[in-house]
mmCIF file of C-alpha atoms and ligand atoms in Angstrom:
data_model
loop_
_atom_site.group_PDB
_atom_site.id
_atom_site.type_symbol
_atom_site.label_atom_id
_atom_site.label_comp_id
_atom_site.label_asym_id
_atom_site.label_seq_id
_atom_site.Cartn_x
_atom_site.Cartn_y
_atom_site.Cartn_z
ATOM 1 C CA MET A 1182 77.629 107.481 102.463
ATOM 2 C CA ARG A 1183 75.843 103.819 103.342
ATOM 3 C CA THR A 1184 77.517 101.043 104.602
ATOM 4 C CA ILE A 1185 77.639 98.220 103.457
ATOM 5 C CA ASP A 1186 75.414 96.751 106.528
ATOM 6 C CA SER A 1187 72.693 98.625 104.382
ATOM 7 C CA LEU A 1188 73.066 96.424 102.127
ATOM 8 C CA ASP A 1189 71.187 92.732 101.401
ATOM 9 C CA VAL A 1190 75.013 90.207 101.001
ATOM 10 C CA THR A 1191 73.486 87.189 101.538
ATOM 11 C CA GLY A 1192 74.203 84.809 98.507
ATOM 12 C CA ARG A 1193 74.923 87.762 96.115
ATOM 13 C CA ARG A 1194 78.039 88.472 94.189
ATOM 14 C CA VAL A 1195 79.272 91.558 95.762
ATOM 15 C CA LEU A 1196 82.547 92.847 93.546
ATOM 16 C CA VAL A 1197 84.482 94.489 96.646
ATOM 17 C CA ARG A 1198 87.629 97.501 95.410
ATOM 18 C CA ALA A 1199 90.077 97.265 97.426
ATOM 19 C CA ASP A 1200 93.525 98.327 98.033
ATOM 20 C CA LEU A 1201 95.935 95.742 97.233
ATOM 21 C CA ASN A 1202 98.743 97.703 95.885
ATOM 22 C CA VAL A 1203 101.748 95.840 98.237
ATOM 23 C CA PRO A 1204 105.812 96.585 97.772
ATOM 24 C CA LEU A 1205 107.238 93.769 95.909
ATOM 25 C CA ASP A 1206 110.593 92.743 95.999
ATOM 26 C CA GLY A 1207 110.157 90.220 92.910
ATOM 27 C CA ASP A 1208 107.123 87.468 94.335
ATOM 28 C CA VAL A 1209 108.346 88.549 97.591
ATOM 29 C CA ILE A 1210 105.267 90.666 99.381
ATOM 30 C CA THR A 1211 107.900 93.001 101.986
ATOM 31 C CA ASP A 1212 104.860 94.871 103.670
ATOM 32 C CA ASP A 1213 101.774 93.307 104.067
ATOM 33 C CA GLY A 1214 99.667 96.483 105.286
ATOM 34 C CA ARG A 1215 97.583 97.269 102.388
ATOM 35 C CA ILE A 1216 96.221 93.242 102.435
ATOM 36 C CA ARG A 1217 95.765 93.617 106.295
ATOM 37 C CA ALA A 1218 93.404 96.788 105.807
ATOM 38 C CA SER A 1219 91.904 95.257 103.209
ATOM 39 C CA VAL A 1220 90.116 92.248 105.651
ATOM 40 C CA PRO A 1221 87.678 93.066 107.636
ATOM 41 C CA THR A 1222 85.773 93.870 104.860
ATOM 42 C CA ILE A 1223 85.843 91.256 102.860
ATOM 43 C CA THR A 1224 85.385 89.135 106.315
ATOM 44 C CA ALA A 1225 82.485 91.033 107.711
ATOM 45 C CA LEU A 1226 80.808 90.338 103.803
ATOM 46 C CA ALA A 1227 82.083 86.522 103.838
ATOM 47 C CA ASP A 1228 80.642 85.873 106.995
ATOM 48 C CA ARG A 1229 77.359 87.011 105.714
ATOM 49 C CA GLY A 1230 77.102 84.917 103.014
ATOM 50 C CA ALA A 1231 78.431 86.941 100.112
ATOM 51 C CA ARG A 1232 79.891 85.627 96.943
ATOM 52 C CA VAL A 1233 83.205 87.743 97.537
ATOM 53 C CA ILE A 1234 84.804 88.949 94.155
ATOM 54 C CA VAL A 1235 87.797 91.316 95.302
ATOM 55 C CA CYS A 1236 89.692 93.535 92.436
ATOM 56 C CA ALA A 1237 92.945 95.547 93.152
ATOM 57 C CA HIS A 1238 95.590 98.140 91.474
ATOM 58 C CA LEU A 1239 99.164 96.547 91.633
ATOM 59 C CA GLY A 1240 101.990 99.423 90.494
ATOM 60 C CA ARG A 1241 101.853 100.387 87.162
ATOM 61 C CA PRO A 1242 102.035 98.045 83.592
ATOM 62 C CA LYS A 1243 100.254 100.643 82.223
ATOM 63 C CA GLY A 1244 96.761 99.251 80.059
ATOM 64 C CA LYS A 1245 99.010 95.627 79.398
ATOM 65 C CA VAL A 1246 99.316 92.289 80.939
ATOM 66 C CA ALA A 1247 102.932 91.675 82.557
ATOM 67 C CA PRO A 1248 103.989 88.877 84.555
ATOM 68 C CA GLU A 1249 106.669 91.119 87.237
ATOM 69 C CA PHE A 1250 102.642 93.272 88.460
ATOM 70 C CA SER A 1251 100.808 89.858 88.375
ATOM 71 C CA LEU A 1252 98.489 89.371 91.891
ATOM 72 C CA ALA A 1253 99.161 85.981 92.666
ATOM 73 C CA PRO A 1254 101.342 86.494 95.150
ATOM 74 C CA VAL A 1255 99.302 88.658 96.581
ATOM 75 C CA ALA A 1256 95.810 86.543 96.535
ATOM 76 C CA ALA A 1257 97.664 83.797 98.370
ATOM 77 C CA ARG A 1258 98.506 86.024 101.122
ATOM 78 C CA LEU A 1259 95.190 87.461 101.351
ATOM 79 C CA GLY A 1260 94.284 83.709 101.286
ATOM 80 C CA GLU A 1261 96.773 83.149 104.491
ATOM 81 C CA LEU A 1262 94.944 86.600 106.490
ATOM 82 C CA LEU A 1263 91.273 85.882 106.236
ATOM 83 C CA GLY A 1264 91.737 81.910 107.059
ATOM 84 C CA ARG A 1265 90.617 81.099 103.689
ATOM 85 C CA PRO A 1266 91.259 79.605 99.909
ATOM 86 C CA VAL A 1267 90.849 83.507 97.811
ATOM 87 C CA ARG A 1268 90.422 81.450 94.254
ATOM 88 C CA PHE A 1269 92.805 83.801 92.272
ATOM 89 C CA ALA A 1270 91.558 84.773 88.388
ATOM 90 C CA SER A 1271 94.502 84.597 85.556
ATOM 91 C CA ASP A 1272 92.572 87.532 83.606
ATOM 92 C CA VAL A 1273 90.616 90.505 84.924
ATOM 93 C CA VAL A 1274 87.539 90.240 82.808
ATOM 94 C CA GLY A 1275 87.580 87.343 80.250
ATOM 95 C CA ASP A 1276 87.569 83.192 80.770
ATOM 96 C CA SER A 1277 88.958 82.584 83.833
ATOM 97 C CA ALA A 1278 87.337 86.078 85.833
ATOM 98 C CA ARG A 1279 83.767 84.617 84.264
ATOM 99 C CA GLU A 1280 83.808 81.265 85.268
ATOM 100 C CA ILE A 1281 84.896 82.147 88.115
ATOM 101 C CA ALA A 1282 82.677 84.593 89.450
ATOM 102 C CA GLN A 1283 79.817 82.284 87.816
ATOM 103 C CA GLY A 1284 81.254 79.720 90.362
ATOM 104 C CA LEU A 1285 81.547 81.313 93.446
ATOM 105 C CA ALA A 1286 79.325 79.299 96.627
ATOM 106 C CA ASP A 1287 78.098 82.100 99.277
ATOM 107 C CA GLY A 1288 81.347 82.486 101.362
ATOM 108 C CA GLU A 1289 83.594 82.048 99.045
ATOM 109 C CA VAL A 1290 86.203 84.222 97.740
ATOM 110 C CA ALA A 1291 88.010 85.489 94.263
ATOM 111 C CA LEU A 1292 90.429 87.747 93.148
ATOM 112 C CA LEU A 1293 90.675 89.484 90.046
ATOM 113 C CA GLU A 1294 93.981 89.639 88.450
ATOM 114 C CA ASN A 1295 95.076 93.174 87.808
ATOM 115 C CA LEU A 1296 93.476 95.629 86.988
ATOM 116 C CA ARG A 1297 95.784 97.608 85.255
ATOM 117 C CA PHE A 1298 96.497 94.903 83.146
ATOM 118 C CA GLU A 1299 93.561 95.860 81.258
ATOM 119 C CA PRO A 1300 93.704 99.885 78.929
ATOM 120 C CA GLY A 1301 89.772 101.033 79.887
ATOM 121 C CA GLU A 1302 91.280 101.073 83.531
ATOM 122 C CA GLU A 1303 92.636 104.404 84.157
ATOM 123 C CA SER A 1304 91.668 105.863 80.597
ATOM 124 C CA LYS A 1305 91.144 109.038 79.867
ATOM 125 C CA ASP A 1306 88.614 108.084 76.885
ATOM 126 C CA ASP A 1307 85.390 107.919 78.919
ATOM 127 C CA ALA A 1308 83.448 105.801 76.305
ATOM 128 C CA GLU A 1309 87.047 103.510 76.509
ATOM 129 C CA ARG A 1310 86.621 103.568 81.129
ATOM 130 C CA GLU A 1311 82.778 102.899 80.812
ATOM 131 C CA ALA A 1312 83.195 99.717 78.101
ATOM 132 C CA PHE A 1313 85.457 98.063 80.667
ATOM 133 C CA ALA A 1314 83.257 99.443 83.689
ATOM 134 C CA GLY A 1315 80.514 97.538 82.237
ATOM 135 C CA ARG A 1316 82.650 94.215 81.728
ATOM 136 C CA LEU A 1317 83.855 95.455 85.970
ATOM 137 C CA ALA A 1318 80.426 95.457 86.857
ATOM 138 C CA GLU A 1319 79.037 92.527 84.738
ATOM 139 C CA LEU A 1320 80.651 90.131 87.248
ATOM 140 C CA ALA A 1321 78.897 91.283 89.843
ATOM 141 C CA GLU A 1322 75.116 92.372 91.683
ATOM 142 C CA LEU A 1323 76.571 94.347 93.959
ATOM 143 C CA TYR A 1324 80.002 96.638 94.594
ATOM 144 C CA VAL A 1325 81.571 97.468 97.910
ATOM 145 C CA GLY A 1326 84.528 100.465 97.630
ATOM 146 C CA ASP A 1327 86.858 99.831 99.438
ATOM 147 C CA GLY A 1328 90.349 100.809 98.289
ATOM 148 C CA PHE A 1329 90.995 104.463 100.008
ATOM 149 C CA GLY A 1330 94.311 104.131 98.527
ATOM 150 C CA ALA A 1331 92.872 104.754 95.099
ATOM 151 C CA VAL A 1332 89.487 107.010 95.570
ATOM 152 C CA HIS A 1333 91.525 109.790 94.252
ATOM 153 C CA ARG A 1334 91.293 108.130 90.924
ATOM 154 C CA LYS A 1335 88.881 108.867 88.024
ATOM 155 C CA HIS A 1336 89.504 105.186 87.699
ATOM 156 C CA ALA A 1337 86.549 102.504 85.989
ATOM 157 C CA SER A 1338 86.703 100.156 89.063
ATOM 158 C CA VAL A 1339 86.407 102.939 91.331
ATOM 159 C CA TYR A 1340 84.512 106.023 89.979
ATOM 160 C CA ASP A 1341 82.291 104.406 87.230
ATOM 161 C CA VAL A 1342 81.315 100.763 88.734
ATOM 162 C CA PRO A 1343 79.306 102.620 91.395
ATOM 163 C CA LYS A 1344 77.421 104.161 89.159
ATOM 164 C CA ARG A 1345 76.096 100.734 87.607
ATOM 165 C CA LEU A 1346 75.273 98.852 90.630
ATOM 166 C CA PRO A 1347 74.071 99.029 94.238
ATOM 167 C CA HIS A 1348 76.575 99.913 95.988
ATOM 168 C CA ALA A 1349 78.084 101.136 99.887
ATOM 169 C CA ALA A 1350 81.097 101.467 100.950
ATOM 170 C CA GLY A 1351 83.073 99.380 103.218
ATOM 171 C CA GLY A 1352 84.189 99.838 106.516
ATOM 172 C CA LEU A 1353 88.203 100.998 105.359
ATOM 173 C CA ILE A 1354 86.950 103.609 103.678
ATOM 174 C CA VAL A 1355 84.728 105.194 106.196
ATOM 175 C CA ALA A 1356 86.988 104.589 109.037
ATOM 176 C CA GLU A 1357 89.123 106.702 106.748
ATOM 177 C CA VAL A 1358 87.386 109.522 105.639
ATOM 178 C CA GLU A 1359 85.678 109.808 109.408
ATOM 179 C CA VAL A 1360 90.048 110.566 110.395
ATOM 180 C CA LEU A 1361 89.931 113.056 107.359
ATOM 181 C CA LYS A 1362 87.312 115.183 108.404
ATOM 182 C CA ARG A 1363 88.630 114.911 112.198
ATOM 183 C CA LEU A 1364 91.854 116.932 110.091
ATOM 184 C CA THR A 1365 89.502 119.218 107.994
ATOM 185 C CA GLU A 1366 86.383 120.337 110.876
ATOM 186 C CA GLU A 1367 87.991 122.373 114.095
ATOM 187 C CA PRO A 1368 91.142 119.182 114.414
ATOM 188 C CA ALA A 1369 91.802 120.184 118.389
ATOM 189 C CA ARG A 1370 94.959 122.852 118.544
ATOM 190 C CA PRO A 1371 97.499 123.129 118.563
ATOM 191 C CA TYR A 1372 97.652 121.210 115.159
ATOM 192 C CA ALA A 1373 101.106 120.258 113.452
ATOM 193 C CA VAL A 1374 101.823 119.230 110.103
ATOM 194 C CA VAL A 1375 104.561 117.173 109.457
ATOM 195 C CA LEU A 1376 105.342 117.012 106.071
ATOM 196 C CA GLY A 1377 108.978 114.815 103.652
ATOM 197 C CA GLY A 1378 109.227 112.936 101.062
ATOM 198 C CA ALA A 1379 110.732 113.374 98.367
ATOM 199 C CA LYS A 1380 109.055 116.254 96.075
ATOM 200 C CA VAL A 1381 107.819 119.345 97.072
ATOM 201 C CA SER A 1382 105.520 119.112 93.865
ATOM 202 C CA ASP A 1383 103.624 116.720 95.089
ATOM 203 C CA LYS A 1384 102.545 118.206 98.072
ATOM 204 C CA LEU A 1385 102.411 122.231 96.861
ATOM 205 C CA GLY A 1386 98.203 121.466 96.871
ATOM 206 C CA VAL A 1387 97.810 120.193 100.816
ATOM 207 C CA ILE A 1388 100.700 123.399 101.555
ATOM 208 C CA ALA A 1389 98.902 125.585 99.643
ATOM 209 C CA ASN A 1390 95.381 124.778 101.847
ATOM 210 C CA LEU A 1391 97.151 123.753 105.205
ATOM 211 C CA LEU A 1392 98.981 127.096 105.060
ATOM 212 C CA GLY A 1393 95.111 127.898 106.244
ATOM 213 C CA LYS A 1394 94.511 125.268 108.844
ATOM 214 C CA VAL A 1395 97.520 124.380 111.436
ATOM 215 C CA ASP A 1396 99.272 125.819 113.806
ATOM 216 C CA ARG A 1397 102.488 125.146 112.818
ATOM 217 C CA LEU A 1398 104.074 123.368 109.873
ATOM 218 C CA VAL A 1399 106.921 121.137 109.756
ATOM 219 C CA VAL A 1400 109.223 119.941 106.536
ATOM 220 C CA GLY A 1401 112.075 117.903 106.236
ATOM 221 C CA GLY A 1402 112.929 115.041 104.227
ATOM 222 C CA GLY A 1403 114.010 116.066 100.703
ATOM 223 C CA MET A 1404 111.366 118.654 100.017
ATOM 224 C CA ALA A 1405 113.280 120.905 102.562
ATOM 225 C CA TYR A 1406 115.834 121.619 100.239
ATOM 226 C CA THR A 1407 113.854 123.775 98.448
ATOM 227 C CA PHE A 1408 112.596 126.069 100.927
ATOM 228 C CA LEU A 1409 116.324 126.500 102.274
ATOM 229 C CA ALA A 1410 117.267 127.474 98.684
ATOM 230 C CA ALA A 1411 114.445 129.659 99.145
ATOM 231 C CA GLN A 1412 115.567 130.810 101.862
ATOM 232 C CA GLY A 1413 118.990 131.637 99.980
ATOM 233 C CA HIS A 1414 120.880 128.454 101.216
ATOM 234 C CA GLU A 1415 123.281 126.240 99.724
ATOM 235 C CA VAL A 1416 121.728 122.882 100.024
ATOM 236 C CA GLY A 1417 124.765 121.284 97.822
ATOM 237 C CA ASN A 1418 123.508 118.118 95.761
ATOM 238 C CA SER A 1419 120.526 117.887 98.075
ATOM 239 C CA LEU A 1420 117.193 117.246 96.181
ATOM 240 C CA LEU A 1421 116.330 120.264 94.350
ATOM 241 C CA GLN A 1422 113.073 121.666 92.181
ATOM 242 C CA LYS A 1423 114.600 125.255 90.999
ATOM 243 C CA ASP A 1424 111.178 125.714 89.656
ATOM 244 C CA GLN A 1425 109.137 124.964 92.696
ATOM 245 C CA LEU A 1426 111.206 128.081 94.455
ATOM 246 C CA ASP A 1427 109.146 130.370 93.165
ATOM 247 C CA GLN A 1428 106.204 128.829 95.126
ATOM 248 C CA VAL A 1429 107.841 128.293 97.786
ATOM 249 C CA ARG A 1430 108.764 131.902 98.330
ATOM 250 C CA GLY A 1431 105.613 132.962 98.802
ATOM 251 C CA PHE A 1432 104.153 129.320 100.921
ATOM 252 C CA ILE A 1433 106.976 131.237 103.177
ATOM 253 C CA ALA A 1434 104.952 135.096 102.998
ATOM 254 C CA GLU A 1435 102.034 133.284 103.564
ATOM 255 C CA ALA A 1436 102.773 131.748 106.712
ATOM 256 C CA ASP A 1437 103.852 134.932 107.886
ATOM 257 C CA LYS A 1438 101.299 136.814 107.317
ATOM 258 C CA ARG A 1439 98.835 133.617 108.843
ATOM 259 C CA GLY A 1440 101.373 132.903 111.802
ATOM 260 C CA VAL A 1441 102.187 129.528 110.436
ATOM 261 C CA GLU A 1442 105.131 128.682 112.231
ATOM 262 C CA LEU A 1443 107.828 126.895 109.667
ATOM 263 C CA VAL A 1444 109.745 124.753 110.964
ATOM 264 C CA LEU A 1445 112.206 124.015 108.704
ATOM 265 C CA PRO A 1446 116.425 121.655 109.538
ATOM 266 C CA VAL A 1447 119.210 123.243 110.758
ATOM 267 C CA ASP A 1448 121.709 120.158 110.167
ATOM 268 C CA VAL A 1449 120.752 117.786 108.400
ATOM 269 C CA LEU A 1450 123.450 114.208 107.527
ATOM 270 C CA ALA A 1451 125.345 115.238 104.233
ATOM 271 C CA ALA A 1452 126.342 112.458 102.279
ATOM 272 C CA THR A 1453 129.384 111.626 99.918
ATOM 273 C CA GLU A 1454 126.915 110.007 97.489
ATOM 274 C CA PHE A 1455 123.523 108.945 97.416
ATOM 275 C CA ALA A 1456 124.033 104.906 98.390
ATOM 276 C CA GLU A 1457 123.482 102.776 101.559
ATOM 277 C CA ASP A 1458 127.173 103.289 102.358
ATOM 278 C CA ALA A 1459 128.093 106.774 101.888
ATOM 279 C CA GLU A 1460 129.926 108.359 103.890
ATOM 280 C CA TYR A 1461 128.061 111.290 105.771
ATOM 281 C CA GLU A 1462 128.522 113.621 108.281
ATOM 282 C CA VAL A 1463 126.893 116.457 110.061
ATOM 283 C CA VAL A 1464 126.352 119.737 108.946
ATOM 284 C CA GLU A 1465 124.647 123.095 109.389
ATOM 285 C CA ALA A 1466 121.618 123.277 107.142
ATOM 286 C CA THR A 1467 122.724 126.670 106.377
ATOM 287 C CA ALA A 1468 126.044 125.344 105.249
ATOM 288 C CA ILE A 1469 125.385 122.180 103.696
ATOM 289 C CA PRO A 1470 128.935 121.634 101.279
ATOM 290 C CA SER A 1471 128.861 121.886 97.719
ATOM 291 C CA ASP A 1472 129.551 118.080 96.808
ATOM 292 C CA ARG A 1473 126.819 116.073 99.060
ATOM 293 C CA GLU A 1474 123.592 116.345 99.789
ATOM 294 C CA GLY A 1475 121.549 116.077 102.923
ATOM 295 C CA LEU A 1476 119.664 112.165 102.802
ATOM 296 C CA ASP A 1477 118.262 112.552 106.184
ATOM 297 C CA ILE A 1478 118.004 115.533 109.431
ATOM 298 C CA GLY A 1479 120.562 115.801 111.691
ATOM 299 C CA PRO A 1480 120.406 115.354 115.517
ATOM 300 C CA LYS A 1481 119.172 119.788 116.930
ATOM 301 C CA THR A 1482 116.628 119.358 113.915
ATOM 302 C CA ARG A 1483 114.981 115.747 114.980
ATOM 303 C CA GLU A 1484 115.162 117.270 118.691
ATOM 304 C CA LEU A 1485 113.599 120.558 117.392
ATOM 305 C CA PHE A 1486 110.624 118.685 115.665
ATOM 306 C CA ALA A 1487 110.281 116.468 118.592
ATOM 307 C CA GLY A 1488 110.006 119.739 120.810
ATOM 308 C CA LYS A 1489 107.539 120.541 118.190
ATOM 309 C CA LEU A 1490 105.361 118.003 118.725
ATOM 310 C CA ALA A 1491 105.360 117.227 121.942
ATOM 311 C CA ASP A 1492 102.270 119.399 123.421
ATOM 312 C CA ALA A 1493 100.495 119.169 119.751
ATOM 313 C CA ALA A 1494 97.061 117.920 120.071
ATOM 314 C CA THR A 1495 96.791 117.355 116.167
ATOM 315 C CA VAL A 1496 99.575 115.800 114.438
ATOM 316 C CA PHE A 1497 99.010 114.448 110.672
ATOM 317 C CA TRP A 1498 102.543 113.325 109.152
ATOM 318 C CA ASN A 1499 103.033 112.956 105.669
ATOM 319 C CA GLY A 1500 106.390 111.688 104.430
ATOM 320 C CA PRO A 1501 109.958 110.091 105.672
ATOM 321 C CA MET A 1502 112.268 112.785 107.007
ATOM 322 C CA GLY A 1503 115.220 111.401 104.990
ATOM 323 C CA VAL A 1504 116.052 108.241 103.100
ATOM 324 C CA PHE A 1505 114.723 105.298 104.984
ATOM 325 C CA GLU A 1506 115.839 102.951 102.750
ATOM 326 C CA PHE A 1507 119.242 103.098 104.209
ATOM 327 C CA ASP A 1508 119.548 102.110 107.102
ATOM 328 C CA ALA A 1509 122.097 104.950 107.663
ATOM 329 C CA PHE A 1510 119.125 107.904 107.168
ATOM 330 C CA ALA A 1511 116.431 106.235 108.461
ATOM 331 C CA GLY A 1512 116.670 108.249 111.936
ATOM 332 C CA GLY A 1513 115.038 111.294 111.981
ATOM 333 C CA THR A 1514 111.918 109.480 110.558
ATOM 334 C CA ARG A 1515 112.470 107.251 113.608
ATOM 335 C CA ALA A 1516 112.143 110.438 115.605
ATOM 336 C CA VAL A 1517 109.381 111.636 114.093
ATOM 337 C CA ALA A 1518 107.429 108.421 114.913
ATOM 338 C CA GLU A 1519 108.497 108.245 118.166
ATOM 339 C CA ALA A 1520 107.568 111.735 117.885
ATOM 340 C CA LEU A 1521 104.322 110.850 117.353
ATOM 341 C CA ILE A 1522 103.663 108.132 119.682
ATOM 342 C CA ALA A 1523 105.017 109.876 122.292
ATOM 343 C CA ALA A 1524 102.697 112.895 122.037
ATOM 344 C CA ASP A 1525 99.330 113.250 124.105
ATOM 345 C CA ALA A 1526 96.813 113.943 120.311
ATOM 346 C CA PHE A 1527 95.152 112.478 117.603
ATOM 347 C CA THR A 1528 98.110 111.163 115.040
ATOM 348 C CA VAL A 1529 97.774 110.518 112.027
ATOM 349 C CA VAL A 1530 100.095 108.623 109.169
ATOM 350 C CA GLY A 1531 99.512 109.190 105.690
ATOM 351 C CA GLY A 1532 101.399 107.679 102.803
ATOM 352 C CA GLY A 1533 102.721 105.165 101.829
ATOM 353 C CA ASP A 1534 106.296 104.855 101.872
ATOM 354 C CA SER A 1535 105.785 106.839 105.627
ATOM 355 C CA ALA A 1536 103.263 103.820 107.116
ATOM 356 C CA ALA A 1537 105.989 101.313 105.160
ATOM 357 C CA ALA A 1538 108.710 103.033 107.454
ATOM 358 C CA VAL A 1539 106.995 102.883 110.683
ATOM 359 C CA ARG A 1540 106.332 99.224 109.507
ATOM 360 C CA LYS A 1541 110.182 98.922 109.260
ATOM 361 C CA LEU A 1542 111.063 100.220 111.896
ATOM 362 C CA GLY A 1543 109.309 97.854 113.699
ATOM 363 C CA LEU A 1544 107.243 101.209 115.269
ATOM 364 C CA PRO A 1545 104.152 99.823 116.954
ATOM 365 C CA GLU A 1546 101.390 100.876 114.543
ATOM 366 C CA ASP A 1547 98.551 101.096 117.384
ATOM 367 C CA GLY A 1548 100.957 104.144 119.177
ATOM 368 C CA PHE A 1549 98.963 106.004 116.521
ATOM 369 C CA SER A 1550 96.060 107.489 115.798
ATOM 370 C CA HIS A 1551 95.231 106.134 112.723
ATOM 371 C CA ILE A 1552 97.421 105.077 110.167
ATOM 372 C CA SER A 1553 95.989 106.173 106.240
ATOM 373 C CA THR A 1554 96.239 103.281 103.910
ATOM 374 C CA GLY A 1555 96.086 106.189 101.287
ATOM 375 C CA GLY A 1556 98.903 108.846 99.750
ATOM 376 C CA GLY A 1557 97.486 110.481 97.332
ATOM 377 C CA ALA A 1558 94.102 109.646 98.382
ATOM 378 C CA SER A 1559 94.528 111.002 101.973
ATOM 379 C CA LEU A 1560 96.516 114.470 100.471
ATOM 380 C CA GLU A 1561 94.447 114.916 98.131
ATOM 381 C CA TYR A 1562 91.366 115.023 100.756
ATOM 382 C CA LEU A 1563 93.142 116.961 103.016
ATOM 383 C CA GLU A 1564 93.666 119.657 99.791
ATOM 384 C CA GLY A 1565 90.163 119.967 100.158
ATOM 385 C CA LYS A 1566 89.730 118.100 96.233
ATOM 386 C CA THR A 1567 86.225 116.671 95.113
ATOM 387 C CA LEU A 1568 87.603 112.444 95.034
ATOM 388 C CA PRO A 1569 86.066 110.768 92.046
ATOM 389 C CA GLY A 1570 85.925 107.381 94.114
ATOM 390 C CA LEU A 1571 83.888 109.010 97.085
ATOM 391 C CA ALA A 1572 81.719 110.995 94.995
ATOM 392 C CA ALA A 1573 80.453 107.816 93.634
ATOM 393 C CA LEU A 1574 79.979 106.508 96.249
ATOM 394 C CA LYS A 1575 77.374 109.174 97.744
ATOM 395 C CA ASP A 1576 75.457 109.117 94.734
HETATM 396 P P1 LIG B 2814 104.900 108.889 101.303
HETATM 397 O O1 LIG B 2814 104.835 107.285 100.362
HETATM 398 O O2 LIG B 2814 105.219 108.617 102.699
HETATM 399 O O3 LIG B 2814 103.485 109.863 100.535
HETATM 400 P P2 LIG B 2814 106.703 110.109 99.164
HETATM 401 O O4 LIG B 2814 106.734 109.366 98.035
HETATM 402 O O5 LIG B 2814 106.627 111.510 99.370
HETATM 403 O O6 LIG B 2814 106.397 110.158 101.052
HETATM 404 O O7 LIG B 2814 108.653 110.681 99.309
HETATM 405 C C1 LIG B 2814 109.176 109.270 99.808
HETATM 406 C C2 LIG B 2814 110.600 109.174 99.820
HETATM 407 O O8 LIG B 2814 110.694 110.623 99.282
HETATM 408 C C3 LIG B 2814 110.646 107.737 99.960
HETATM 409 O O9 LIG B 2814 111.476 106.775 99.255
HETATM 410 C C4 LIG B 2814 112.336 108.579 100.486
HETATM 411 O O10 LIG B 2814 113.347 107.790 100.383
HETATM 412 C C5 LIG B 2814 112.592 110.293 99.687
HETATM 413 N N1 LIG B 2814 113.556 111.004 100.851
HETATM 414 C C6 LIG B 2814 113.392 110.977 101.874
HETATM 415 N N2 LIG B 2814 114.087 111.713 102.054
HETATM 416 C C7 LIG B 2814 115.335 112.514 100.662
HETATM 417 C C8 LIG B 2814 116.354 113.377 100.418
HETATM 418 N N3 LIG B 2814 116.514 113.179 101.738
HETATM 419 N N4 LIG B 2814 117.093 112.861 99.618
HETATM 420 C C9 LIG B 2814 116.119 111.856 98.094
HETATM 421 N N5 LIG B 2814 114.736 110.907 99.266
HETATM 422 C C10 LIG B 2814 114.185 112.085 99.793
HETATM 423 MG MG1 LIG B 2815 105.743 107.574 97.839
#
C-alpha cells in the first residue's frame, strides 16, 4: 500500500474517506474516539497544502436523507480537534458539496454530509454504486483511504472511488493493518483471545479461524450463554442463539482437538430483568435460575479470566463481558480491560463497543498497545477475509 507521503498533494483536492461513525445522544457526541483517530492524516495533508475534502458515514440512514444522522455535529467537533475551521457541505455530491470543494484554498478542510444519505453508497448494484462513485470522485483529484472501520464494506466511497483516482492509504489504516499483521503472522505466545459482546453469530468466522492460531480462547459476554447451553446448562433468560448451538458444539470439539484452552464463565450476575436497576445475584454459571438472565460475568470468572491473561504475550480482546452500558453490569468488562493493562503483552482492543467501554470506564487508552477503530473490519481481517477497502488501495 502506498502511503500519503508518496502523493504530491500541495494545492490539490484530496478526498479523504474517514471513519467518523461516532455514537450520538441527540446531537451530542458521546465518544469522539474515531474523530480523534482521523485527525493525524487530515492534519498531515492540510499542513502540506492539500485542499482536504473529508467524507464519512454516520449510522444507518439507508440511502435517505435523515436529519438525525447528519454529520453536522461531527463537523463541529472535527474543527475543534483539528484546531482549524471545517467547512460543512449540506449534501454529499450536490450543489453544496461541489461549491465548497471548488472553493477550498490550500490547507483548508471540508466535510461532506453523510455518505449513506445517497443510495449509491451502499448499493449492491454495481452500476448504481459506480455512478455515485463517479460523482464523488469528480469532487477531487486524489483519494486517501483512512476509514479503517469501513474497509470491510464494498461501498462506493471505500471500494469504487480509489479505482478512479490516484490513491494512498492514510496513517490510520497503515497503523491498523500493521497491528493486525502482528496478530496473524507469528504472534508472540502464549496468544490469548477474549471474545464477548452480544451475538455469537457475529463472531463465528473469527472463532473458526482463531481456533487454528490461538493458545487460549476466553469467552464472556452475551455469547458465552450459547457456549454454556451447548454444554447442556440451563441459561434462563440469558441471551441465547439456539440456531448456533450445533456450530458452537463443533467449536468446543475443535478446541479440544487442537489443544486450544477454551475458558468459559464459572459464575455470572443473574438479573431479574434487562434493566439498569435490575435486582441480581451471583450464581454459578451452571445453575442460572430459569427466570433470570446473565448480564455480566461474576467475581470468580473475573479472577479466572485475568489469570488467563496475566502471562500471555499477545492478547486480542473484542466484545464487552457484560452489559457495560449499565453501571451495575460493567464490572466484568472493567476487570478484563484492567487485566490487559496489567499484562506485559502486546494488547489489542477491537470493536466499537469495547473501545467505547474502555473510555466510558475512564481507563487509560495508552494502557493498551492498540485500540482499533474498527470492530467488524478487524474481525474480518482476523477471519482471513479479503477486505474490499484494503484491496482497492493495494491495486
Ligand atoms: P464490539 O462493538 O466491541 O464488537 P459487540 O457489538 O459485539 O461489541 O457487543 C456489544 C454489546 O454486547 C453491548 O451493547 C453489550 O451490552 C452487549 N452485551 C454484553 N454482554 C451481554 C449480556 N450478557 N447480555 C446482553 N447483552 C450483552
Ligand atoms: Mg458493536
